[in-house]
Short mmCIF file of N, CA and C in Angstrom, two decimals:
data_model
loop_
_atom_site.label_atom_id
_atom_site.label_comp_id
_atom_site.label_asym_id
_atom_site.label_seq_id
_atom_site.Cartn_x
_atom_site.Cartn_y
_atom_site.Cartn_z
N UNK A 1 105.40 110.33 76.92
CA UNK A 1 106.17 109.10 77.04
C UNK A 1 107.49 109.42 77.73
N UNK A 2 107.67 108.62 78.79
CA UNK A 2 109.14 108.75 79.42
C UNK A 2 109.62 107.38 79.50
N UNK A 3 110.99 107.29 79.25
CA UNK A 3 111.76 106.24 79.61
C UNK A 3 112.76 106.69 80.41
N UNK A 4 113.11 106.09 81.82
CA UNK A 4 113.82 106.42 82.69
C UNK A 4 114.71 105.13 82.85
N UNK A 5 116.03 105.39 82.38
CA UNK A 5 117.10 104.06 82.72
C UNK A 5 117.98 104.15 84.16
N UNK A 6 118.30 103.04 84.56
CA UNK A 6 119.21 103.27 85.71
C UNK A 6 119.61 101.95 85.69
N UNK A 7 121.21 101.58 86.84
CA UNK A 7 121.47 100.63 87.11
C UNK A 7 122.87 100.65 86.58
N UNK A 8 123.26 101.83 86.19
CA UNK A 8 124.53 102.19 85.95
C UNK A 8 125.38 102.26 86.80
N UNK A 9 126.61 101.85 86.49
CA UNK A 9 127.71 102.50 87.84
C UNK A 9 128.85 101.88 87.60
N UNK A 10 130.14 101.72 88.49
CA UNK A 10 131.66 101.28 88.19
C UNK A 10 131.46 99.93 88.79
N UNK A 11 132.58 99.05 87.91
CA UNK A 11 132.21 97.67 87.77
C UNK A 11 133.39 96.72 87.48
N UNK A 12 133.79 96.26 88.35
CA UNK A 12 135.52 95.59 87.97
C UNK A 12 134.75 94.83 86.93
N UNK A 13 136.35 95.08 85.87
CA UNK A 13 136.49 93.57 84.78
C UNK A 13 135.52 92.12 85.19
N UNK A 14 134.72 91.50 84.69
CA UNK A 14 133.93 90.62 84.97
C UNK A 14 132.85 90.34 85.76
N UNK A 15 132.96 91.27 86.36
CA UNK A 15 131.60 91.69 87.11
C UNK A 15 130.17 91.77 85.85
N UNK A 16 129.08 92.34 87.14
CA UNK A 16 127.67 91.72 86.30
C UNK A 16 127.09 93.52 86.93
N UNK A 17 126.23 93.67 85.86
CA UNK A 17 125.39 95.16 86.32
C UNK A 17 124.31 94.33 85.75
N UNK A 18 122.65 95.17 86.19
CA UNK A 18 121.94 95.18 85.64
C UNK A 18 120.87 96.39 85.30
N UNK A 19 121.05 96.62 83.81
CA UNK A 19 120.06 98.14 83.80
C UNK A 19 118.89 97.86 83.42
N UNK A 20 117.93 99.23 83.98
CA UNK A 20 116.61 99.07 83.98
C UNK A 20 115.94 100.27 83.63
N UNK A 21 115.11 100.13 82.52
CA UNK A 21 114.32 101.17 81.83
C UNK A 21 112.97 100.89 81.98
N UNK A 22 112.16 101.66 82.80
CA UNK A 22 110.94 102.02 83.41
C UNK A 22 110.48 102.63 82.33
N UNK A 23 109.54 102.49 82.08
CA UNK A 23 108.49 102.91 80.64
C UNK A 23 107.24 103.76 81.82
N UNK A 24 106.59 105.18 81.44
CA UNK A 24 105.39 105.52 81.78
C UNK A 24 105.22 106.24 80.00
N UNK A 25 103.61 106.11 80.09
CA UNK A 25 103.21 107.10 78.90
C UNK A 25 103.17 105.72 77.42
N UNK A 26 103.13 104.74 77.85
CA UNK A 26 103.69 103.68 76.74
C UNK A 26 103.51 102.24 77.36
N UNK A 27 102.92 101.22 76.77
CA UNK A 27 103.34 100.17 76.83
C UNK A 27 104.41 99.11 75.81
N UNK A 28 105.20 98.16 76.26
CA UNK A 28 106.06 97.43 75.17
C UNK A 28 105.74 96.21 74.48
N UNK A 29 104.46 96.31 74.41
CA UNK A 29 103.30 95.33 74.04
C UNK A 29 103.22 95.60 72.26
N UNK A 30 103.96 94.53 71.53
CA UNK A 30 103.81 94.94 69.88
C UNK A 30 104.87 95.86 69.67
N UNK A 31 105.84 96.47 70.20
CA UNK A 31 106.86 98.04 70.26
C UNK A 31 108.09 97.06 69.76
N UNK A 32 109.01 97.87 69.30
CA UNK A 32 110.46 97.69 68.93
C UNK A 32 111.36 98.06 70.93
N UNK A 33 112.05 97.33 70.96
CA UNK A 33 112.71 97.89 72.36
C UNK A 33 113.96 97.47 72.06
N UNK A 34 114.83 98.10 72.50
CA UNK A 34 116.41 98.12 72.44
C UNK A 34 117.20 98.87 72.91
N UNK A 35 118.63 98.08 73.97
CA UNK A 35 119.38 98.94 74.37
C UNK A 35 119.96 99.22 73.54
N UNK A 36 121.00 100.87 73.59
CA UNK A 36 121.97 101.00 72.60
C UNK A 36 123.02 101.43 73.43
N UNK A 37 124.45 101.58 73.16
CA UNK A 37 125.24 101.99 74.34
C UNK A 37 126.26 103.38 73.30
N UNK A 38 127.26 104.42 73.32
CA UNK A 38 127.23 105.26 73.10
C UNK A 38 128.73 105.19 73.97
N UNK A 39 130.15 104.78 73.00
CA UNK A 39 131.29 105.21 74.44
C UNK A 39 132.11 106.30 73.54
N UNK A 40 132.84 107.12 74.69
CA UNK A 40 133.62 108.39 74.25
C UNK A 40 133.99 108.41 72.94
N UNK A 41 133.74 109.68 72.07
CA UNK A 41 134.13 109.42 70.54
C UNK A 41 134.01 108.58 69.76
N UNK A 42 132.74 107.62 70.37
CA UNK A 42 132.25 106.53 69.39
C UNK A 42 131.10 107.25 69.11
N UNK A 43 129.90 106.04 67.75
CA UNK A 43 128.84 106.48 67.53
C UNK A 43 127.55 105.33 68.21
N UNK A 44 126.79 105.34 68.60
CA UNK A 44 125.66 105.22 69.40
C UNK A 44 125.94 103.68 68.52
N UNK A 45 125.91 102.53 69.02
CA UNK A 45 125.62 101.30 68.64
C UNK A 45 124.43 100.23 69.36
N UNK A 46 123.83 99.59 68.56
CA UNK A 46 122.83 98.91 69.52
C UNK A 46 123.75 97.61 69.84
N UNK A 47 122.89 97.43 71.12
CA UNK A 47 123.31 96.07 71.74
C UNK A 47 122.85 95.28 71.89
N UNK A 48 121.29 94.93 73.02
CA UNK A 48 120.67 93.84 72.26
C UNK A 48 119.26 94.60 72.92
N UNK A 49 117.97 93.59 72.15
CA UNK A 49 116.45 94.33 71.96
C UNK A 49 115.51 92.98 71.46
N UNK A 50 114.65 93.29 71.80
CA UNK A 50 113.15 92.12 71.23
C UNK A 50 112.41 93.28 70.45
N UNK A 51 112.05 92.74 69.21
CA UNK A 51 111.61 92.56 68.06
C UNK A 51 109.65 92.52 68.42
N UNK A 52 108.76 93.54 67.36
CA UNK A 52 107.70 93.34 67.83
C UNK A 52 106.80 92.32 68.13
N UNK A 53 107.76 91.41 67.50
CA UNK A 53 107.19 90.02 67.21
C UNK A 53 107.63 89.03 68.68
N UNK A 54 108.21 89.65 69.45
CA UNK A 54 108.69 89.05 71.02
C UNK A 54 110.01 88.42 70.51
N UNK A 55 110.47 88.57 69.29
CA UNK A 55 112.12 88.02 69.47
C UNK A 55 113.24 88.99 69.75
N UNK A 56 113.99 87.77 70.11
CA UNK A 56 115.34 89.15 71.59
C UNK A 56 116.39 88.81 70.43
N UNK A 57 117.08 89.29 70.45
CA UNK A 57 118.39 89.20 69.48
C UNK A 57 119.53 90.33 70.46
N UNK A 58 121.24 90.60 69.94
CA UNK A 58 122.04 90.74 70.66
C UNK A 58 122.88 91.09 69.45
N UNK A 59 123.83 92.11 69.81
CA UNK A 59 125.01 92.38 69.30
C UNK A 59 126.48 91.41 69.13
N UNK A 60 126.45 90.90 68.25
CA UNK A 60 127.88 89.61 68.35
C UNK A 60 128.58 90.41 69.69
N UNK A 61 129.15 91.29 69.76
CA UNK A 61 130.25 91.57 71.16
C UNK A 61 130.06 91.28 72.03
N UNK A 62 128.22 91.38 72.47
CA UNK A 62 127.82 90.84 73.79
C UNK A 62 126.94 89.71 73.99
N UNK A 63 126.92 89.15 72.51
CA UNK A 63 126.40 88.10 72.93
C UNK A 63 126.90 86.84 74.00
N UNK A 64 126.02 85.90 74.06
CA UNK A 64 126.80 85.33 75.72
C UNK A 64 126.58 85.97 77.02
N UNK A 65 127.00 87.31 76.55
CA UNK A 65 127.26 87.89 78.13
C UNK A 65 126.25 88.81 78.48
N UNK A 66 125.03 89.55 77.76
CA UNK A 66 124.17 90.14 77.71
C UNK A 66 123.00 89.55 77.40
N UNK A 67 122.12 89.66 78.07
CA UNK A 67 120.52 89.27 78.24
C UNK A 67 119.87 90.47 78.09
N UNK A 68 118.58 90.56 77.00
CA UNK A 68 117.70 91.19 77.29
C UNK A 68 116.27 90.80 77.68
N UNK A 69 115.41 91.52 78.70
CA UNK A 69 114.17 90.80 79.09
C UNK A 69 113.39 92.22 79.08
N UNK A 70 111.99 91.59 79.49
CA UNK A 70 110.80 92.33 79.32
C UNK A 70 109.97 92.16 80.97
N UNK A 71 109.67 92.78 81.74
CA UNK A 71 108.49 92.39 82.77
C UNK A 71 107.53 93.44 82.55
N UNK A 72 106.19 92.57 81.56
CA UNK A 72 105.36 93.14 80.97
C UNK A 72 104.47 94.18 82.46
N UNK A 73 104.79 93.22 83.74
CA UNK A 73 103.79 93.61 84.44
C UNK A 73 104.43 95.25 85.57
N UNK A 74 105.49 95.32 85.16
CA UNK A 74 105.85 96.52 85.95
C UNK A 74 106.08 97.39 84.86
N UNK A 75 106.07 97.12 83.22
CA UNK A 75 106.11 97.85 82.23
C UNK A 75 107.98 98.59 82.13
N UNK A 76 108.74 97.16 82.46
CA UNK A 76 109.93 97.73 82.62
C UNK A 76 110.82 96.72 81.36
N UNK A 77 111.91 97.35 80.94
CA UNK A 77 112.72 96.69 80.43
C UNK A 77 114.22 96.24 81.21
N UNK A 78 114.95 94.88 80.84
CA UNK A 78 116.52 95.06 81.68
C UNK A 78 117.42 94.71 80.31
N UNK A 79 118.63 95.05 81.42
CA UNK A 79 119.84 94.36 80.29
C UNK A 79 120.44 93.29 81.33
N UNK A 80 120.51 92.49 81.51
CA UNK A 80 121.19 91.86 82.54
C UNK A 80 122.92 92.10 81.54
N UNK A 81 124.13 92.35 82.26
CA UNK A 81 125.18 92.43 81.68
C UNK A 81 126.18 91.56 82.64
N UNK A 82 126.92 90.76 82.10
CA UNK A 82 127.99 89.55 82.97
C UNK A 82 128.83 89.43 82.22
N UNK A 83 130.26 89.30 83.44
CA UNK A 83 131.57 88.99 82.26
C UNK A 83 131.70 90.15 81.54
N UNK A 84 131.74 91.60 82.25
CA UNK A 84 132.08 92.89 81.58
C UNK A 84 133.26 93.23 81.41
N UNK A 85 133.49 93.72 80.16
CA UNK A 85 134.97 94.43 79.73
C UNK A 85 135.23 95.63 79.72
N UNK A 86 136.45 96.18 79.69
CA UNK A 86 136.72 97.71 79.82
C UNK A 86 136.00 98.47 78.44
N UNK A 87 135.74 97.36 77.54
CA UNK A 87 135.42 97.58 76.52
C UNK A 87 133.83 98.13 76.34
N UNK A 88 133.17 97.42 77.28
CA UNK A 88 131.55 97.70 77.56
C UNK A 88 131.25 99.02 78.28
N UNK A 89 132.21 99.51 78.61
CA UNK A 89 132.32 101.32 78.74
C UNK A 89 131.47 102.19 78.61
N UNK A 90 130.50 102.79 78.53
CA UNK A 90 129.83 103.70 78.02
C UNK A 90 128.66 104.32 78.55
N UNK A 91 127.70 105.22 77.84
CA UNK A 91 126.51 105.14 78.09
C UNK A 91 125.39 104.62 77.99
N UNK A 92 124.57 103.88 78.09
CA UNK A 92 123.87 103.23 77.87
C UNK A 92 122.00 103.67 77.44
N UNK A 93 121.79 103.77 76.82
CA UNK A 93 120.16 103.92 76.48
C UNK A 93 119.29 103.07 75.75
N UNK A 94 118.52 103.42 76.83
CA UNK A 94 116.90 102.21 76.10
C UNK A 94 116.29 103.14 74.98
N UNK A 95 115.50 102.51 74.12
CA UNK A 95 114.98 102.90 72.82
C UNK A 95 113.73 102.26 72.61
N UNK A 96 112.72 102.63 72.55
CA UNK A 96 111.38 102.07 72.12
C UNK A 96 110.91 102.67 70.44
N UNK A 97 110.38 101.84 70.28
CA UNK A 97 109.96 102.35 68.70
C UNK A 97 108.53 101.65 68.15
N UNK A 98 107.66 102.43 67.60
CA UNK A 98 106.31 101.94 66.79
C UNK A 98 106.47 101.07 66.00
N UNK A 99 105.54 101.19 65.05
CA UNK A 99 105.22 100.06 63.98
C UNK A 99 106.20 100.29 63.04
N UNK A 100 106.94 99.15 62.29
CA UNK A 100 107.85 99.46 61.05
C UNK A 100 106.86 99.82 60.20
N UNK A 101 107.52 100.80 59.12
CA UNK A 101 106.80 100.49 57.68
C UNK A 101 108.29 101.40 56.71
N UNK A 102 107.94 100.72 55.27
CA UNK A 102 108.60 101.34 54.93
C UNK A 102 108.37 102.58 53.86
N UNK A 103 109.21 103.38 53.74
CA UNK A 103 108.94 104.53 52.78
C UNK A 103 110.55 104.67 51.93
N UNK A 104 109.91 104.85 50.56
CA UNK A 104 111.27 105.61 50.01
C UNK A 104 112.33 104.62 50.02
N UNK A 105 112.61 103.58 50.29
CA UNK A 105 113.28 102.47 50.45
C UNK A 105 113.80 102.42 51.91
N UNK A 106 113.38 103.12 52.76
CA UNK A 106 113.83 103.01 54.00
C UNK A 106 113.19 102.67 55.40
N UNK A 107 113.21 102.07 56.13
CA UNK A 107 112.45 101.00 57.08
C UNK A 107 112.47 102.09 58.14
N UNK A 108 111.00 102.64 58.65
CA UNK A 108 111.08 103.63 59.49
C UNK A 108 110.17 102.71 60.40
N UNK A 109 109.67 104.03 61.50
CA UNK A 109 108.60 103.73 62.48
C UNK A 109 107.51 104.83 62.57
N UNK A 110 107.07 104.42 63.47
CA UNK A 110 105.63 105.66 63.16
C UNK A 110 106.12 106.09 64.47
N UNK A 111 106.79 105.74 65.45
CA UNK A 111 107.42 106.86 66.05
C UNK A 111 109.23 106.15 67.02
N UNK A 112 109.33 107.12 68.07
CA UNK A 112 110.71 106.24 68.55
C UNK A 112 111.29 107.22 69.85
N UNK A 113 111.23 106.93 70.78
CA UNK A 113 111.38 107.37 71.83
C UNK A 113 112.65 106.98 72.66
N UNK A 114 113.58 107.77 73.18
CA UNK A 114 114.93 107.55 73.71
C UNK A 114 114.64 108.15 75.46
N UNK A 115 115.12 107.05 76.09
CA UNK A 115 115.66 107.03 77.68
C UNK A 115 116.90 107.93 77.76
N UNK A 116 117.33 108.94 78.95
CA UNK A 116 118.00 109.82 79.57
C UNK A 116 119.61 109.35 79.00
N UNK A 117 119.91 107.93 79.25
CA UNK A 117 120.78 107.56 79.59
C UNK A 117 121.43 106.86 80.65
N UNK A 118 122.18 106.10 80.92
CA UNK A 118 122.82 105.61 82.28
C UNK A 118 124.64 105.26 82.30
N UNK A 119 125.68 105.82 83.27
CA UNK A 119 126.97 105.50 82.18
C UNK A 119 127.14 104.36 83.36
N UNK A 120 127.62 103.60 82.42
CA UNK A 120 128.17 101.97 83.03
C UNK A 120 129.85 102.12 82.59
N UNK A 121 130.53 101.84 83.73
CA UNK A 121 132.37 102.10 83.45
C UNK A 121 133.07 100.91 84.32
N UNK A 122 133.49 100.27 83.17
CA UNK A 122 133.96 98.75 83.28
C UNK A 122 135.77 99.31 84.11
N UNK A 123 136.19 98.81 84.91
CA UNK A 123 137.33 99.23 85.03
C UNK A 123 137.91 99.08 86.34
N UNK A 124 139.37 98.90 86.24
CA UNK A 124 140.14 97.68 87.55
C UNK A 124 140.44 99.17 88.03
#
């Protein structure tokens, strides 16, 4: 399984990027998918992702301004991102994940696979 992200790069205040995570080895058919982003001396936070059940949901910070989609037929994921802040800074990674179940009181997957990375840098 590889996930390969791109679509990163420097981006005045309010500007729009869009990243893209290419799936081989995997389809996102029934899967957990989600970007997460990762800025200097922070800890890895998600941002937004569809649910195995095909629902998209979003991080309050970016909601509004972040879209996530699916094009089942090139087996790719995006983030569309608009109206960026210095604040949206970081690295960015896609995340795929198996079936939930839980164990032990804790909500796992039967597996979970992480993209390279891509750094997106908001800034005048």
């Amino acid at each position: 399984v590889q996930l390969q992200a791109s679509g990163g790069g420097l981006v005045l205040p309010g500007g729009s990027l869009r990243l893209s995570c290419a799936a081989s080895g995997i389809t996102f058919n029934s899967k957990t998918m989600g970007w997460y982003r990762q800025a200097p001396g922070k800890e890895r936070e998600f941002v937004a992702g569809m649910s195995s059940s095909g629902t998209t949901h979003a991080d309050e910070s970016v909601k509004g301004r972040f879209a996530f989609s699916i094009d089942d037929a090139k087996n790719t994921a995006f983030l569309q991102m608009n109206n960026l802040i210095p604040e949206d800074t970081a690295v960015y990674y896609c995340n795929v994940k198996g079936t939930p179940y839980w164990k032990d009181g804790v909500r796992r997957h039967t597996f979970e696979h992480w993209g390279q990375g891509t750094l997106v840098t908001v800034s005048s």
